[in-house]
Short mmCIF file of C-alpha atoms and ligand atoms in Angstrom, two decimals:
data_model
loop_
_atom_site.label_atom_id
_atom_site.label_comp_id
_atom_site.label_asym_id
_atom_site.label_seq_id
_atom_site.Cartn_x
_atom_site.Cartn_y
_atom_site.Cartn_z
CA MET U 1 13.12 -29.29 -6.77
CA LEU U 2 14.45 -27.53 -9.88
CA LEU U 3 13.77 -23.93 -10.72
CA SER U 4 15.10 -22.57 -14.03
CA VAL U 5 15.16 -18.80 -14.37
CA LEU U 6 16.29 -16.34 -17.00
CA ALA U 7 19.00 -13.79 -16.24
CA PRO U 8 18.68 -11.00 -18.85
CA ALA U 9 21.43 -8.60 -19.93
CA LYS U 10 21.20 -4.79 -19.67
CA VAL U 11 22.39 -1.68 -21.40
CA ASN U 12 22.60 1.81 -19.90
CA LEU U 13 20.54 4.34 -21.87
CA TYR U 14 22.21 7.08 -19.83
CA LEU U 15 25.35 6.91 -17.69
CA GLN U 16 26.78 10.00 -16.03
CA VAL U 17 29.84 9.76 -13.79
CA LEU U 18 29.41 12.39 -11.08
CA GLY U 19 32.83 11.94 -9.49
CA LYS U 20 35.23 9.62 -7.72
CA ARG U 21 34.31 8.65 -4.16
CA ALA U 22 36.49 8.17 -1.09
CA ASP U 23 35.85 4.39 -1.26
CA GLY U 24 37.35 4.20 -4.77
CA TYR U 25 34.02 3.74 -6.56
CA HIS U 26 32.47 6.35 -8.82
CA GLU U 27 29.21 8.13 -8.03
CA LEU U 28 26.75 7.52 -10.87
CA LEU U 29 23.48 8.70 -12.29
CA THR U 30 22.38 6.06 -14.76
CA VAL U 31 19.35 4.53 -16.46
CA PHE U 32 19.42 0.77 -16.85
CA GLN U 33 17.36 -1.06 -19.45
CA ALA U 34 16.98 -4.87 -19.46
CA VAL U 35 17.19 -6.62 -22.86
CA ASP U 36 16.32 -10.17 -23.88
CA LEU U 37 19.75 -11.68 -24.32
CA CYS U 38 19.64 -14.10 -21.40
CA ASP U 39 21.70 -16.54 -19.38
CA VAL U 40 19.74 -19.38 -17.79
CA LEU U 41 20.23 -20.56 -14.21
CA HIS U 42 19.08 -24.07 -13.31
CA VAL U 43 18.85 -24.14 -9.52
CA THR U 44 18.20 -27.52 -7.88
CA ARG U 45 17.48 -27.65 -4.16
CA GLY U 46 18.16 -30.88 -2.31
CA PHE U 47 21.89 -31.60 -2.96
CA ALA U 48 24.28 -31.60 -0.01
CA GLY U 49 26.52 -28.50 -0.01
CA LEU U 50 26.89 -25.79 -2.62
CA THR U 51 27.98 -26.86 -6.10
CA ILE U 52 28.24 -24.70 -9.22
CA SER U 53 28.63 -25.88 -12.79
CA ALA U 54 29.72 -23.07 -15.11
CA PRO U 55 31.47 -22.91 -18.52
CA LYS U 56 35.26 -23.34 -18.35
CA PHE U 57 36.04 -19.76 -19.42
CA LEU U 58 34.41 -18.39 -16.26
CA PRO U 59 35.89 -18.32 -12.73
CA GLN U 60 35.07 -21.63 -11.03
CA GLY U 61 33.81 -22.47 -7.53
CA LYS U 62 34.15 -19.80 -4.88
CA ASP U 63 35.50 -17.24 -7.37
CA ASN U 64 32.27 -17.30 -9.37
CA LEU U 65 29.71 -14.59 -8.53
CA VAL U 66 26.96 -17.22 -8.74
CA TYR U 67 28.66 -19.16 -5.94
CA ARG U 68 29.08 -16.00 -3.86
CA ALA U 69 25.40 -15.09 -4.38
CA ALA U 70 24.23 -18.54 -3.24
CA TYR U 71 26.63 -18.51 -0.28
CA SER U 72 25.37 -15.06 0.80
CA PHE U 73 21.77 -16.25 0.54
CA TYR U 74 22.34 -19.27 2.81
CA GLU U 75 24.33 -17.19 5.27
CA ALA U 76 21.54 -14.59 5.53
CA ALA U 77 18.79 -17.22 5.71
CA GLY U 78 20.68 -19.25 8.34
CA TYR U 79 20.31 -22.56 6.42
CA HIS U 80 22.90 -25.19 5.48
CA PRO U 81 23.59 -24.98 1.73
CA GLU U 82 21.91 -27.76 -0.24
CA VAL U 83 21.93 -26.67 -3.85
CA TYR U 84 23.35 -27.49 -7.29
CA ILE U 85 23.40 -24.59 -9.77
CA HIS U 86 24.05 -24.98 -13.47
CA LEU U 87 24.82 -21.77 -15.38
CA GLU U 88 23.96 -21.73 -19.08
CA LYS U 89 25.93 -18.76 -20.45
CA ASN U 90 24.78 -16.73 -23.45
CA ILE U 91 25.73 -13.18 -22.39
CA PRO U 92 29.35 -12.39 -23.31
CA VAL U 93 31.77 -11.43 -20.52
CA GLU U 94 33.63 -8.09 -20.24
CA ALA U 95 30.90 -6.76 -22.49
CA GLY U 96 29.22 -4.07 -20.36
CA LEU U 97 26.00 -6.10 -20.43
CA GLY U 98 25.98 -7.02 -16.74
CA GLY U 99 25.88 -10.78 -17.31
CA GLY U 100 27.65 -11.81 -14.08
CA SER U 101 25.56 -9.38 -12.03
CA SER U 102 22.35 -10.66 -13.60
CA ASP U 103 23.34 -14.27 -12.86
CA ALA U 104 23.93 -13.35 -9.20
CA ALA U 105 20.52 -11.63 -8.94
CA ALA U 106 18.81 -14.60 -10.60
CA VAL U 107 20.35 -16.97 -8.03
CA LEU U 108 19.17 -14.77 -5.15
CA TYR U 109 15.68 -14.66 -6.63
CA ALA U 110 15.53 -18.40 -7.35
CA LEU U 111 16.82 -19.46 -3.93
CA ASN U 112 14.49 -17.08 -2.14
CA ARG U 113 11.61 -18.56 -4.09
CA LEU U 114 12.71 -22.15 -3.43
CA TYR U 115 12.78 -21.26 0.29
CA ASP U 116 9.32 -19.65 0.35
CA PHE U 117 10.58 -16.06 0.30
CA VAL U 118 12.37 -16.37 3.64
CA LEU U 119 14.28 -13.12 2.94
CA SER U 120 12.52 -9.77 2.51
CA GLU U 121 12.93 -7.67 -0.63
CA GLU U 122 15.02 -5.19 1.40
CA ARG U 123 17.35 -7.95 2.65
CA LEU U 124 17.74 -9.33 -0.87
CA SER U 125 18.60 -5.84 -2.19
CA LEU U 126 21.26 -5.38 0.50
CA ILE U 127 22.85 -8.75 -0.29
CA ALA U 128 22.69 -7.88 -4.01
CA ALA U 129 24.46 -4.52 -3.45
CA ASN U 130 27.27 -6.28 -1.56
CA LEU U 131 27.82 -8.63 -4.49
CA GLY U 132 28.22 -5.86 -7.09
CA SER U 133 27.01 -2.39 -8.05
CA ASP U 134 24.70 -3.61 -10.85
CA VAL U 135 23.21 -6.62 -9.03
CA PRO U 136 20.23 -4.82 -7.34
CA PHE U 137 18.94 -3.60 -10.73
CA PHE U 138 18.69 -7.19 -11.93
CA LEU U 139 16.33 -8.22 -9.12
CA HIS U 140 13.47 -6.55 -11.07
CA GLY U 141 14.95 -5.43 -14.41
CA GLY U 142 12.79 -3.34 -16.72
CA THR U 143 13.82 0.31 -16.83
CA ALA U 144 15.30 1.91 -13.71
CA ILE U 145 17.40 4.82 -12.48
CA GLY U 146 20.57 3.82 -10.63
CA ARG U 147 22.27 6.17 -8.18
CA GLY U 148 25.21 5.85 -5.78
CA ARG U 149 27.54 3.14 -7.19
CA GLY U 150 24.53 2.17 -9.33
CA GLU U 151 23.05 0.03 -6.55
CA LEU U 152 20.32 2.50 -5.39
CA ILE U 153 17.44 1.66 -7.70
CA GLU U 154 14.35 3.66 -8.59
CA GLN U 155 12.06 1.74 -10.91
CA LEU U 156 10.72 3.72 -13.92
CA PRO U 157 7.54 3.03 -15.91
CA ASP U 158 8.16 0.69 -18.85
CA LEU U 159 9.32 2.40 -22.03
CA PRO U 160 7.83 1.41 -25.39
CA THR U 161 9.43 -1.75 -26.80
CA MET U 162 12.61 -1.01 -28.75
CA TRP U 163 14.94 -3.11 -30.86
CA LEU U 164 18.65 -3.13 -30.26
CA ARG U 165 21.48 -4.53 -32.28
CA LEU U 166 24.32 -5.51 -29.96
CA VAL U 167 27.81 -5.79 -31.45
CA LYS U 168 30.57 -7.38 -29.36
CA PRO U 169 34.18 -7.36 -30.61
CA PRO U 170 36.39 -10.31 -29.65
CA PHE U 171 38.26 -8.28 -27.03
CA GLY U 172 36.87 -7.14 -23.65
CA LEU U 173 37.61 -4.33 -21.20
CA SER U 174 37.52 -4.66 -17.43
CA THR U 175 35.09 -2.25 -15.78
CA ALA U 176 37.82 -1.05 -13.40
CA SER U 177 40.20 -0.16 -16.28
CA VAL U 178 37.56 1.97 -18.02
CA TYR U 179 36.72 3.85 -14.81
CA ARG U 180 40.46 4.45 -14.26
CA ALA U 181 40.68 6.00 -17.74
CA TRP U 182 37.70 8.30 -17.10
CA GLY U 183 38.86 11.91 -17.24
CA SER U 184 36.56 13.75 -14.76
CA GLU U 185 34.93 16.13 -17.29
CA SER U 186 31.39 15.39 -18.48
CA THR U 187 29.02 16.82 -21.08
CA ALA U 188 26.06 14.92 -19.64
CA GLN U 189 22.60 16.51 -19.93
CA TRP U 190 20.29 14.66 -17.55
CA LEU U 191 17.23 16.87 -18.06
CA ASP U 192 17.59 16.73 -21.85
CA PHE U 193 17.77 12.94 -21.63
CA LEU U 194 14.67 12.73 -19.42
CA GLN U 195 12.72 15.06 -21.68
CA SER U 196 13.78 13.09 -24.76
CA LEU U 197 12.03 9.99 -23.34
CA ALA U 198 8.71 11.66 -24.22
CA LEU U 199 9.74 11.77 -27.91
CA GLY U 200 9.80 7.98 -28.33
CA PRO U 201 12.83 5.77 -29.07
CA ALA U 202 13.81 7.62 -32.27
CA GLY U 203 14.32 10.78 -30.23
CA TYR U 204 16.14 9.36 -27.19
CA GLN U 205 19.29 11.33 -26.35
CA LEU U 206 21.43 8.42 -25.16
CA PHE U 207 24.58 9.28 -23.22
CA ASN U 208 27.50 7.46 -21.61
CA ASP U 209 30.47 9.13 -19.84
CA LEU U 210 32.45 5.88 -20.12
CA GLU U 211 32.33 5.94 -23.91
CA ALA U 212 35.22 8.40 -24.38
CA PRO U 213 37.66 6.51 -22.10
CA ALA U 214 36.65 3.15 -23.64
CA PHE U 215 37.09 4.55 -27.18
CA THR U 216 40.54 5.83 -26.19
CA LEU U 217 41.51 2.41 -24.84
CA ARG U 218 40.03 0.63 -27.89
CA PRO U 219 39.57 2.89 -30.96
CA GLU U 220 37.91 -0.01 -32.83
CA LEU U 221 34.77 0.65 -30.74
CA GLN U 222 34.22 4.02 -32.43
CA ALA U 223 34.12 2.26 -35.80
CA ILE U 224 31.33 -0.05 -34.56
CA LYS U 225 29.31 2.97 -33.48
CA GLU U 226 29.76 4.59 -36.89
CA GLN U 227 28.73 1.37 -38.63
CA LEU U 228 25.55 1.15 -36.53
CA TYR U 229 24.59 4.71 -37.52
CA GLN U 230 25.28 3.90 -41.18
CA ASP U 231 23.04 0.87 -40.75
CA GLY U 232 20.13 3.14 -39.81
CA ALA U 233 20.19 3.01 -36.02
CA ALA U 234 18.29 5.94 -34.47
CA ALA U 235 21.02 6.15 -31.84
CA SER U 236 24.12 4.20 -30.86
CA LEU U 237 26.11 3.96 -27.62
CA LEU U 238 28.67 1.94 -25.72
CA ALA U 239 26.94 -0.52 -23.35
CA GLY U 240 28.07 0.28 -19.79
CA SER U 241 31.86 0.09 -19.68
CA GLY U 242 31.97 -1.90 -22.95
CA THR U 243 33.04 -3.53 -25.09
CA THR U 244 29.56 -4.08 -26.54
CA VAL U 245 28.24 -1.20 -28.67
CA PHE U 246 24.50 -1.11 -29.32
CA GLY U 247 22.29 0.54 -31.90
CA LEU U 248 18.71 1.51 -31.11
CA TYR U 249 16.11 0.77 -33.80
CA THR U 250 12.40 1.58 -33.95
CA GLU U 251 11.77 -1.45 -36.18
CA LYS U 252 13.32 -4.89 -35.85
CA PRO U 253 16.43 -5.22 -38.05
CA THR U 254 16.07 -8.35 -40.15
CA ASP U 255 19.55 -8.51 -41.69
CA GLN U 256 23.01 -9.02 -40.19
CA LEU U 257 25.88 -6.54 -40.27
CA VAL U 258 29.03 -7.54 -42.09
CA LEU U 259 31.60 -7.40 -39.30
CA PRO U 260 35.30 -8.21 -38.89
CA GLU U 261 36.35 -11.75 -37.93
CA GLY U 262 35.48 -12.69 -34.36
CA TYR U 263 32.85 -10.00 -33.85
CA ARG U 264 29.45 -11.22 -32.63
CA GLN U 265 26.01 -9.63 -33.00
CA TRP U 266 22.52 -10.08 -31.62
CA VAL U 267 19.19 -8.40 -32.32
CA VAL U 268 17.24 -8.12 -29.07
CA SER U 269 14.22 -6.28 -27.74
CA THR U 270 13.85 -4.43 -24.46
CA LEU U 271 12.25 -6.30 -21.54
CA THR U 272 9.70 -5.03 -19.04
CA THR U 273 9.78 -6.00 -15.34
CA ALA U 274 6.75 -8.24 -15.94
CA CYS U 275 8.71 -10.52 -18.30
CA HIS U 276 12.07 -10.24 -16.49
CA ARG U 277 12.31 -13.90 -15.47
CA GLY U 278 10.58 -15.34 -18.53
CA LYS U 279 8.55 -18.51 -18.33
CA GLU U 280 9.71 -20.49 -15.34
CA SER U 281 9.72 -24.22 -14.90
CA GLU U 282 9.79 -26.14 -11.65
CA LYS U 283 9.85 -29.57 -13.26
CA VAL U 284 13.09 -31.39 -13.98
CA GLY U 285 13.69 -31.67 -17.71
CA ARG U 286 11.51 -28.78 -18.85
CA LYS U 287 13.47 -25.86 -20.21
CA VAL U 288 12.62 -22.20 -20.17
CA SER U 289 12.58 -20.39 -23.49
CA THR U 290 15.77 -18.46 -24.17
CA HIS U 291 16.74 -15.90 -26.73
CA LYS U 292 18.36 -17.43 -29.79
CA THR U 293 21.68 -15.84 -30.65
CA ARG U 294 22.38 -14.86 -34.24
O1 C5P H 301 30.63 -3.18 -8.25
P1 C5P H 301 31.42 -3.99 -9.22
O2 C5P H 301 32.18 -5.09 -8.53
O3 C5P H 301 30.62 -4.50 -10.34
O4 C5P H 301 32.50 -2.99 -9.83
C1 C5P H 301 33.62 -3.45 -10.54
C2 C5P H 301 34.67 -2.35 -10.56
O5 C5P H 301 34.20 -1.26 -11.36
C3 C5P H 301 34.95 -1.73 -9.21
O6 C5P H 301 35.96 -2.45 -8.53
C4 C5P H 301 35.40 -0.33 -9.56
O7 C5P H 301 36.75 -0.33 -9.98
C5 C5P H 301 34.57 -0.01 -10.79
N1 C5P H 301 33.34 0.75 -10.46
C6 C5P H 301 33.46 2.08 -10.08
N2 C5P H 301 32.32 2.80 -9.79
C7 C5P H 301 31.11 2.23 -9.87
C8 C5P H 301 30.97 0.88 -10.24
C9 C5P H 301 32.12 0.17 -10.53
O8 C5P H 301 34.55 2.64 -10.01
N3 C5P H 301 30.04 2.96 -9.60
#
């Protein structure tokens, strides 16, 4: 049986680094928001073993997070692996959009569904947290507060739909390198951010402590942010640890930015938890609808 599911990207509307922990990770207070730039996972139960097909530019086999997610699922469920997973990749890598984490969560969700929800929500969340800090958020998507490494999730009510322009330069940054460059001081204003949510998208006080270190590592990112403001974005921010920079718009932008060679851009809307997995298909040959890239 085939189950095709969407794996949406995210941005962080707020990301405060509270400090470095003894385990090497950083303690966070963040707000995730799912957006409709999506990978698609085609998960077919009934093949012997565990086989992944992923684009060549991604780690293959056991080094791929999709493989590790499926392996963890079978281990926890106590079943022999019998699955073939094809990953259709649309979310850029090293972009701060959580693509790999979302793929892993989508595999956990799809396998659990194909096996009649053998694992509880709590078990799935624990497996997700072991795979990566952002993976638990992607089990439900929507808007959520992340604490701890980002893996402790508190779901928030859906925000009004917003439009985002995502701009991704041709270079990436590893999450670890941006955290290493973080300088321990923060100007974060959590209460101001929370209160600004009542003002509507045009008034949101977006914030990201990883922006300064990422801009130091790659000064070109600052120029993208300035261009997005010039374009009329209500707010602009680095996505996670970068290198995507997004602009927030109250109305859907209909044009394209003129960008340097190799830069890519998408116009996407925010996603609620209800539409996190999109339209699913359990029939071979039928495809789910995916966001068209521009
Ligand atoms: O959890 P994940 O594997 O996605 O994290 C990738 C890297 O990002 C970690 O190895 C760590 O260097 C850094 N990180 C961190 N603090 C976090 C999340 C990630 O330092 N809260």
